[in-house]
PDB file of C-alpha atoms in Angstrom:
ATOM      1  CA  MET A   3      29.241 -52.196-214.960  1.00  0.00           C
ATOM      2  CA  GLN A   4      27.466 -50.938-218.058  1.00  0.00           C
ATOM      3  CA  LYS A   5      23.833 -51.882-218.690  1.00  0.00           C
ATOM      4  CA  GLN A   6      21.481 -51.329-221.608  1.00  0.00           C
ATOM      5  CA  LYS A   7      18.248 -52.733-222.992  1.00  0.00           C
ATOM      6  CA  LEU A   8      19.047 -56.087-224.675  1.00  0.00           C
ATOM      7  CA  PRO A   9      19.532 -55.545-228.438  1.00  0.00           C
ATOM      8  CA  ALA A  10      17.538 -58.008-230.528  1.00  0.00           C
ATOM      9  CA  LYS A  11      20.645 -59.571-232.076  1.00  0.00           C
ATOM     10  CA  TYR A  12      21.533 -61.192-228.765  1.00  0.00           C
ATOM     11  CA  ALA A  13      18.196 -62.962-228.300  1.00  0.00           C
ATOM     12  CA  PRO A  14      19.201 -66.131-230.252  1.00  0.00           C
ATOM     13  CA  ALA A  15      21.880 -66.857-227.634  1.00  0.00           C
ATOM     14  CA  LEU A  16      19.069 -67.786-225.236  1.00  0.00           C
ATOM     15  CA  ALA A  17      17.913 -70.679-227.395  1.00  0.00           C
ATOM     16  CA  GLU A  18      20.721 -72.908-226.070  1.00  0.00           C
ATOM     17  CA  TYR A  19      19.137 -72.636-222.614  1.00  0.00           C
ATOM     18  CA  ALA A  20      15.543 -73.167-223.843  1.00  0.00           C
ATOM     19  CA  LEU A  21      14.777 -69.519-223.254  1.00  0.00           C
ATOM     20  CA  ASP A  22      13.899 -68.437-226.790  1.00  0.00           C
ATOM     21  CA  TRP A  23      10.214 -68.208-225.773  1.00  0.00           C
ATOM     22  CA  LEU A  24      10.747 -65.410-223.272  1.00  0.00           C
ATOM     23  CA  ASP A  25       9.348 -61.969-223.606  1.00  0.00           C
ATOM     24  CA  LEU A  26      12.640 -60.010-223.422  1.00  0.00           C
ATOM     25  CA  SER A  27      11.209 -56.590-222.781  1.00  0.00           C
ATOM     26  CA  ALA A  28      12.836 -56.581-219.299  1.00  0.00           C
ATOM     27  CA  ALA A  29      16.147 -58.224-220.329  1.00  0.00           C
ATOM     28  CA  VAL A  30      19.301 -56.239-220.402  1.00  0.00           C
ATOM     29  CA  LEU A  31      22.826 -56.519-221.878  1.00  0.00           C
ATOM     30  CA  ILE A  32      25.486 -56.082-219.149  1.00  0.00           C
ATOM     31  CA  ARG A  33      29.215 -55.485-219.581  1.00  0.00           C
ATOM     32  CA  PHE A  34      31.723 -55.878-216.753  1.00  0.00           C
ATOM     33  CA  GLU A  35      35.288 -54.646-216.954  1.00  0.00           C
ATOM     34  CA  ARG A  36      38.304 -56.710-215.939  1.00  0.00           C
ATOM     35  CA  CYS A  37      38.588 -57.199-212.172  1.00  0.00           C
ATOM     36  CA  GLU A  38      35.023 -55.968-211.565  1.00  0.00           C
ATOM     37  CA  TRP A  39      32.901 -58.066-209.197  1.00  0.00           C
ATOM     38  CA  MET A  40      29.891 -59.517-210.901  1.00  0.00           C
ATOM     39  CA  LEU A  41      28.477 -61.198-207.801  1.00  0.00           C
ATOM     40  CA  LEU A  42      29.441 -60.904-204.101  1.00  0.00           C
ATOM     41  CA  ALA A  43      28.696 -63.687-201.646  1.00  0.00           C
ATOM     42  CA  GLU A  44      25.831 -62.951-199.293  1.00  0.00           C
ATOM     43  CA  GLN A  45      24.759 -59.888-201.254  1.00  0.00           C
ATOM     44  CA  GLU A  46      21.580 -59.553-203.214  1.00  0.00           C
ATOM     45  CA  ILE A  47      21.534 -61.193-206.665  1.00  0.00           C
ATOM     46  CA  SER A  48      19.284 -59.326-209.041  1.00  0.00           C
ATOM     47  CA  TYR A  49      19.841 -61.181-212.300  1.00  0.00           C
ATOM     48  CA  LEU A  50      20.224 -64.569-213.900  1.00  0.00           C
ATOM     49  CA  TYR A  51      23.318 -64.046-216.057  1.00  0.00           C
ATOM     50  CA  VAL A  52      23.783 -65.786-219.373  1.00  0.00           C
ATOM     51  CA  MET A  53      27.434 -65.487-220.410  1.00  0.00           C
ATOM     52  CA  LEU A  54      28.139 -64.260-223.932  1.00  0.00           C
ATOM     53  CA  SER A  55      31.854 -63.615-223.895  1.00  0.00           C
ATOM     54  CA  GLY A  56      34.806 -63.170-221.557  1.00  0.00           C
ATOM     55  CA  LYS A  57      36.140 -65.036-218.522  1.00  0.00           C
ATOM     56  CA  ALA A  58      35.303 -64.918-214.859  1.00  0.00           C
ATOM     57  CA  LYS A  59      36.492 -66.722-211.740  1.00  0.00           C
ATOM     58  CA  VAL A  60      34.342 -68.095-209.025  1.00  0.00           C
ATOM     59  CA  CYS A  61      35.321 -67.889-205.309  1.00  0.00           C
ATOM     60  CA  MET A  62      33.752 -69.017-202.049  1.00  0.00           C
ATOM     61  CA  SER A  63      34.444 -67.061-198.845  1.00  0.00           C
ATOM     62  CA  ASP A  64      35.071 -68.666-195.475  1.00  0.00           C
ATOM     63  CA  ALA A  65      33.778 -67.331-192.168  1.00  0.00           C
ATOM     64  CA  SER A  66      36.701 -64.836-191.890  1.00  0.00           C
ATOM     65  CA  GLY A  67      36.017 -63.409-195.315  1.00  0.00           C
ATOM     66  CA  ARG A  68      38.955 -65.038-197.148  1.00  0.00           C
ATOM     67  CA  ASN A  69      38.286 -66.292-200.686  1.00  0.00           C
ATOM     68  CA  LEU A  70      39.045 -69.777-201.979  1.00  0.00           C
ATOM     69  CA  LEU A  71      39.037 -70.414-205.716  1.00  0.00           C
ATOM     70  CA  LEU A  72      36.323 -72.972-206.588  1.00  0.00           C
ATOM     71  CA  CYS A  73      37.107 -73.205-210.317  1.00  0.00           C
ATOM     72  CA  TYR A  74      39.705 -71.254-212.212  1.00  0.00           C
ATOM     73  CA  TYR A  75      37.399 -69.658-214.721  1.00  0.00           C
ATOM     74  CA  VAL A  76      34.014 -69.781-216.440  1.00  0.00           C
ATOM     75  CA  SER A  77      33.518 -68.534-219.948  1.00  0.00           C
ATOM     76  CA  GLU A  78      30.052 -69.840-220.769  1.00  0.00           C
ATOM     77  CA  GLY A  79      26.847 -70.976-219.126  1.00  0.00           C
ATOM     78  CA  ILE A  80      24.601 -69.390-216.527  1.00  0.00           C
ATOM     79  CA  MET A  81      25.334 -67.597-213.270  1.00  0.00           C
ATOM     80  CA  GLY A  82      22.719 -67.306-210.620  1.00  0.00           C
ATOM     81  CA  ASP A  83      21.198 -70.693-211.401  1.00  0.00           C
ATOM     82  CA  VAL A  84      22.138 -72.136-208.018  1.00  0.00           C
ATOM     83  CA  GLU A  85      20.427 -69.343-206.206  1.00  0.00           C
ATOM     84  CA  LEU A  86      17.452 -69.543-208.522  1.00  0.00           C
ATOM     85  CA  MET A  87      16.894 -73.260-207.838  1.00  0.00           C
ATOM     86  CA  MET A  88      17.417 -72.765-204.076  1.00  0.00           C
ATOM     87  CA  GLY A  89      15.028 -69.780-203.925  1.00  0.00           C
ATOM     88  CA  ARG A  90      17.823 -67.617-202.505  1.00  0.00           C
ATOM     89  CA  HIS A  91      17.962 -63.856-202.932  1.00  0.00           C
ATOM     90  CA  GLU A  92      21.688 -63.606-201.923  1.00  0.00           C
ATOM     91  CA  ALA A  93      24.634 -64.924-203.933  1.00  0.00           C
ATOM     92  CA  ILE A  94      26.275 -68.083-202.566  1.00  0.00           C
ATOM     93  CA  SER A  95      29.679 -67.316-204.086  1.00  0.00           C
ATOM     94  CA  SER A  96      31.551 -64.357-205.458  1.00  0.00           C
ATOM     95  CA  VAL A  97      32.315 -63.990-209.165  1.00  0.00           C
ATOM     96  CA  GLN A  98      34.943 -61.630-210.589  1.00  0.00           C
ATOM     97  CA  ALA A  99      35.615 -60.792-214.185  1.00  0.00           C
ATOM     98  CA  VAL A 100      39.093 -61.987-215.303  1.00  0.00           C
ATOM     99  CA  SER A 101      38.653 -60.175-218.636  1.00  0.00           C
ATOM    100  CA  SER A 102      35.923 -57.895-220.038  1.00  0.00           C
ATOM    101  CA  VAL A 103      32.698 -59.922-219.703  1.00  0.00           C
ATOM    102  CA  GLU A 104      29.480 -59.469-221.667  1.00  0.00           C
ATOM    103  CA  CYS A 105      26.276 -61.260-220.568  1.00  0.00           C
ATOM    104  CA  ILE A 106      22.517 -61.146-220.794  1.00  0.00           C
ATOM    105  CA  GLY A 107      20.814 -60.215-217.571  1.00  0.00           C
ATOM    106  CA  LEU A 108      17.364 -61.525-216.812  1.00  0.00           C
ATOM    107  CA  PRO A 109      15.864 -59.760-213.756  1.00  0.00           C
ATOM    108  CA  LEU A 110      14.882 -62.467-211.325  1.00  0.00           C
ATOM    109  CA  SER A 111      12.060 -60.368-209.997  1.00  0.00           C
ATOM    110  CA  VAL A 112      10.445 -60.566-213.414  1.00  0.00           C
ATOM    111  CA  TYR A 113      11.468 -63.914-214.791  1.00  0.00           C
ATOM    112  CA  ALA A 114      11.989 -66.308-211.882  1.00  0.00           C
ATOM    113  CA  PRO A 115       8.424 -67.760-211.757  1.00  0.00           C
ATOM    114  CA  ALA A 116       8.339 -68.428-215.525  1.00  0.00           C
ATOM    115  CA  LEU A 117      11.827 -69.923-215.551  1.00  0.00           C
ATOM    116  CA  LEU A 118      11.117 -72.357-212.748  1.00  0.00           C
ATOM    117  CA  SER A 119       7.908 -73.547-214.351  1.00  0.00           C
ATOM    118  CA  HIS A 120       9.454 -74.169-217.755  1.00  0.00           C
ATOM    119  CA  LEU A 121      10.706 -77.797-217.808  1.00  0.00           C
ATOM    120  CA  PRO A 122      13.126 -77.562-220.712  1.00  0.00           C
ATOM    121  CA  PHE A 123      14.984 -74.670-219.006  1.00  0.00           C
ATOM    122  CA  VAL A 124      14.948 -76.521-215.609  1.00  0.00           C
ATOM    123  CA  LEU A 125      16.543 -79.598-217.318  1.00  0.00           C
ATOM    124  CA  ARG A 126      19.193 -77.460-219.035  1.00  0.00           C
ATOM    125  CA  ALA A 127      19.921 -75.706-215.806  1.00  0.00           C
ATOM    126  CA  ALA A 128      20.219 -79.018-213.985  1.00  0.00           C
ATOM    127  CA  LYS A 129      22.836 -80.174-216.511  1.00  0.00           C
ATOM    128  CA  GLY A 130      24.767 -76.963-215.897  1.00  0.00           C
ATOM    129  CA  LEU A 131      24.618 -77.419-212.141  1.00  0.00           C
ATOM    130  CA  ALA A 132      25.958 -80.984-212.535  1.00  0.00           C
ATOM    131  CA  ILE A 133      28.893 -79.579-214.513  1.00  0.00           C
ATOM    132  CA  LYS A 134      29.520 -76.966-211.853  1.00  0.00           C
ATOM    133  CA  LEU A 135      29.487 -79.620-209.143  1.00  0.00           C
ATOM    134  CA  HIS A 136      32.012 -81.719-211.034  1.00  0.00           C
ATOM    135  CA  ASP A 137      34.280 -78.683-211.619  1.00  0.00           C
ATOM    136  CA  SER A 138      34.013 -77.688-207.973  1.00  0.00           C
ATOM    137  CA  VAL A 139      34.997 -81.183-206.759  1.00  0.00           C
ATOM    138  CA  ALA A 140      37.854 -81.305-209.261  1.00  0.00           C
ATOM    139  CA  SER A 141      39.119 -77.895-208.127  1.00  0.00           C
ATOM    140  CA  THR A 142      38.951 -78.861-204.459  1.00  0.00           C
ATOM    141  CA  THR A 143      40.813 -82.116-205.163  1.00  0.00           C
ATOM    142  CA  GLU A 144      43.440 -80.145-207.057  1.00  0.00           C
ATOM    143  CA  ILE A 145      43.933 -77.705-204.130  1.00  0.00           C
ATOM    144  CA  ILE A 146      44.435 -80.648-201.755  1.00  0.00           C
ATOM    145  CA  LEU A 147      46.540 -83.025-203.822  1.00  0.00           C
ATOM    146  CA  ARG A 148      48.483 -81.121-206.496  1.00  0.00           C
ATOM    147  CA  PRO A 149      51.811 -79.305-205.733  1.00  0.00           C
ATOM    148  CA  PHE A 150      51.465 -75.587-205.382  1.00  0.00           C
ATOM    149  CA  GLU A 151      53.711 -74.859-208.350  1.00  0.00           C
ATOM    150  CA  ALA A 152      51.363 -76.868-210.590  1.00  0.00           C
ATOM    151  CA  ARG A 153      48.321 -74.996-209.291  1.00  0.00           C
ATOM    152  CA  LEU A 154      50.074 -71.617-209.641  1.00  0.00           C
ATOM    153  CA  SER A 155      51.155 -72.443-213.160  1.00  0.00           C
ATOM    154  CA  SER A 156      47.586 -73.359-214.116  1.00  0.00           C
ATOM    155  CA  TYR A 157      46.300 -70.155-212.580  1.00  0.00           C
ATOM    156  CA  LEU A 158      48.796 -68.043-214.430  1.00  0.00           C
ATOM    157  CA  LEU A 159      47.937 -69.633-217.754  1.00  0.00           C
ATOM    158  CA  GLN A 160      44.245 -69.121-217.280  1.00  0.00           C
ATOM    159  CA  SER A 161      44.366 -65.576-215.756  1.00  0.00           C
ATOM    160  CA  ALA A 162      47.068 -63.899-217.857  1.00  0.00           C
ATOM    161  CA  GLN A 163      45.689 -61.446-220.387  1.00  0.00           C
ATOM    162  CA  GLY A 164      47.783 -60.945-223.509  1.00  0.00           C
ATOM    163  CA  GLY A 165      50.659 -62.791-221.839  1.00  0.00           C
ATOM    164  CA  VAL A 166      50.578 -60.491-218.741  1.00  0.00           C
ATOM    165  CA  PHE A 167      49.540 -61.520-215.308  1.00  0.00           C
ATOM    166  CA  SER A 168      48.567 -58.468-213.136  1.00  0.00           C
ATOM    167  CA  GLU A 169      46.150 -59.542-210.469  1.00  0.00           C
ATOM    168  CA  ARG A 170      46.444 -58.417-206.854  1.00  0.00           C
ATOM    169  CA  LEU A 171      48.810 -60.916-205.297  1.00  0.00           C
ATOM    170  CA  ILE A 172      47.169 -60.756-201.868  1.00  0.00           C
ATOM    171  CA  ASP A 173      43.944 -61.912-203.483  1.00  0.00           C
ATOM    172  CA  VAL A 174      45.677 -64.601-205.492  1.00  0.00           C
ATOM    173  CA  ALA A 175      47.365 -66.032-202.396  1.00  0.00           C
ATOM    174  CA  GLU A 176      43.992 -66.265-200.629  1.00  0.00           C
ATOM    175  CA  GLN A 177      42.346 -67.920-203.613  1.00  0.00           C
ATOM    176  CA  LEU A 178      45.107 -70.472-204.002  1.00  0.00           C
ATOM    177  CA  GLY A 179      45.200 -71.234-200.268  1.00  0.00           C
ATOM    178  CA  VAL A 180      48.813 -70.177-199.522  1.00  0.00           C
ATOM    179  CA  SER A 181      50.514 -67.312-197.715  1.00  0.00           C
ATOM    180  CA  TYR A 182      51.440 -64.101-199.461  1.00  0.00           C
ATOM    181  CA  ARG A 183      55.167 -64.837-198.854  1.00  0.00           C
ATOM    182  CA  HIS A 184      54.896 -68.287-200.269  1.00  0.00           C
ATOM    183  CA  LEU A 185      53.307 -66.901-203.421  1.00  0.00           C
ATOM    184  CA  LEU A 186      56.066 -64.253-203.801  1.00  0.00           C
ATOM    185  CA  ARG A 187      58.768 -66.928-203.418  1.00  0.00           C
ATOM    186  CA  ALA A 188      57.145 -69.083-206.095  1.00  0.00           C
ATOM    187  CA  LEU A 189      56.835 -66.133-208.506  1.00  0.00           C
ATOM    188  CA  LYS A 190      60.413 -65.142-207.876  1.00  0.00           C
ATOM    189  CA  ALA A 191      61.530 -68.748-208.636  1.00  0.00           C
ATOM    190  CA  LEU A 192      59.642 -68.713-211.929  1.00  0.00           C
ATOM    191  CA  CYS A 193      61.354 -65.409-212.766  1.00  0.00           C
ATOM    192  CA  GLU A 194      64.748 -66.848-211.977  1.00  0.00           C
ATOM    193  CA  GLU A 195      64.020 -69.765-214.274  1.00  0.00           C
ATOM    194  CA  GLY A 196      63.187 -67.310-217.066  1.00  0.00           C
ATOM    195  CA  VAL A 197      59.552 -68.507-217.264  1.00  0.00           C
ATOM    196  CA  LEU A 198      58.235 -65.066-216.059  1.00  0.00           C
ATOM    197  CA  GLU A 199      59.601 -61.564-216.042  1.00  0.00           C
ATOM    198  CA  LYS A 200      58.442 -59.006-213.552  1.00  0.00           C
ATOM    199  CA  ARG A 201      57.719 -55.583-214.983  1.00  0.00           C
ATOM    200  CA  LYS A 202      55.791 -52.509-213.864  1.00  0.00           C
ATOM    201  CA  ASP A 203      52.538 -53.732-215.398  1.00  0.00           C
ATOM    202  CA  GLY A 204      52.755 -57.264-213.928  1.00  0.00           C
ATOM    203  CA  TYR A 205      54.391 -60.594-214.661  1.00  0.00           C
ATOM    204  CA  HIS A 206      55.023 -61.256-218.305  1.00  0.00           C
ATOM    205  CA  VAL A 207      54.906 -64.900-219.403  1.00  0.00           C
ATOM    206  CA  LEU A 208      58.125 -65.587-221.402  1.00  0.00           C
ATOM    207  CA  LYS A 209      57.878 -69.389-221.686  1.00  0.00           C
ATOM    208  CA  GLU A 210      54.305 -70.495-221.916  1.00  0.00           C
ATOM    209  CA  SER A 211      55.321 -73.995-222.865  1.00  0.00           C
ATOM    210  CA  GLU A 212      57.228 -74.337-219.556  1.00  0.00           C
ATOM    211  CA  LEU A 213      54.200 -73.133-217.628  1.00  0.00           C
ATOM    212  CA  HIS A 214      52.105 -75.822-219.387  1.00  0.00           C
ATOM    213  CA  LYS A 215      54.663 -78.446-218.366  1.00  0.00           C
ATOM    214  CA  LYS A 216      54.619 -77.316-214.732  1.00  0.00           C
ATOM    215  CA  ALA A 217      50.830 -77.202-214.722  1.00  0.00           C
ATOM    216  CA  THR A 218      50.507 -80.829-215.678  1.00  0.00           C
ATOM    217  CA  VAL A 219      52.683 -82.231-212.889  1.00  0.00           C
TER     218      VAL A 219
END
């Protein structure tokens, strides 16, 4: 994670969230590298994050510590809004950068009281929370009802960077709710079909159109 004082050129991005009135003297610009954890469930959350660029995935852990993917990725909006509205100081879910991520960080210790008392922001945050609820329900329904190959194909399309999928397969298996062996068999089958090719740096997507077809089953 890299952090610096928020440059003035980024301030206009807050207008979308009715935050253009804030004194930004305590705001920071934060950059996360690919695969870096932005939030960890049950650990302290220090900032309200406003996404500027990049992709991240949201996971919820069960009692044993295993992760389940709630939604495949987020590339815009606010993170930490659920905890802010609930008055929690620990993150409810874990968030990991899928690509390099850049966001504005608003220290909750400084800004939380002002944010919660500003109705336009609260209304905008409520809309964002409704969207997250919808996405969460849709993702859960997908995990329960859709064939695994379709879910895996969607995940590959959304997580591959420059046509290369290189995430830790043990983590992927947990997040998609299958065994590690099952995941390996599915990836091997896609390689045998010529959709993927396994190389030292990961799985290369050779036939993106075929993955799209499989993802829509």
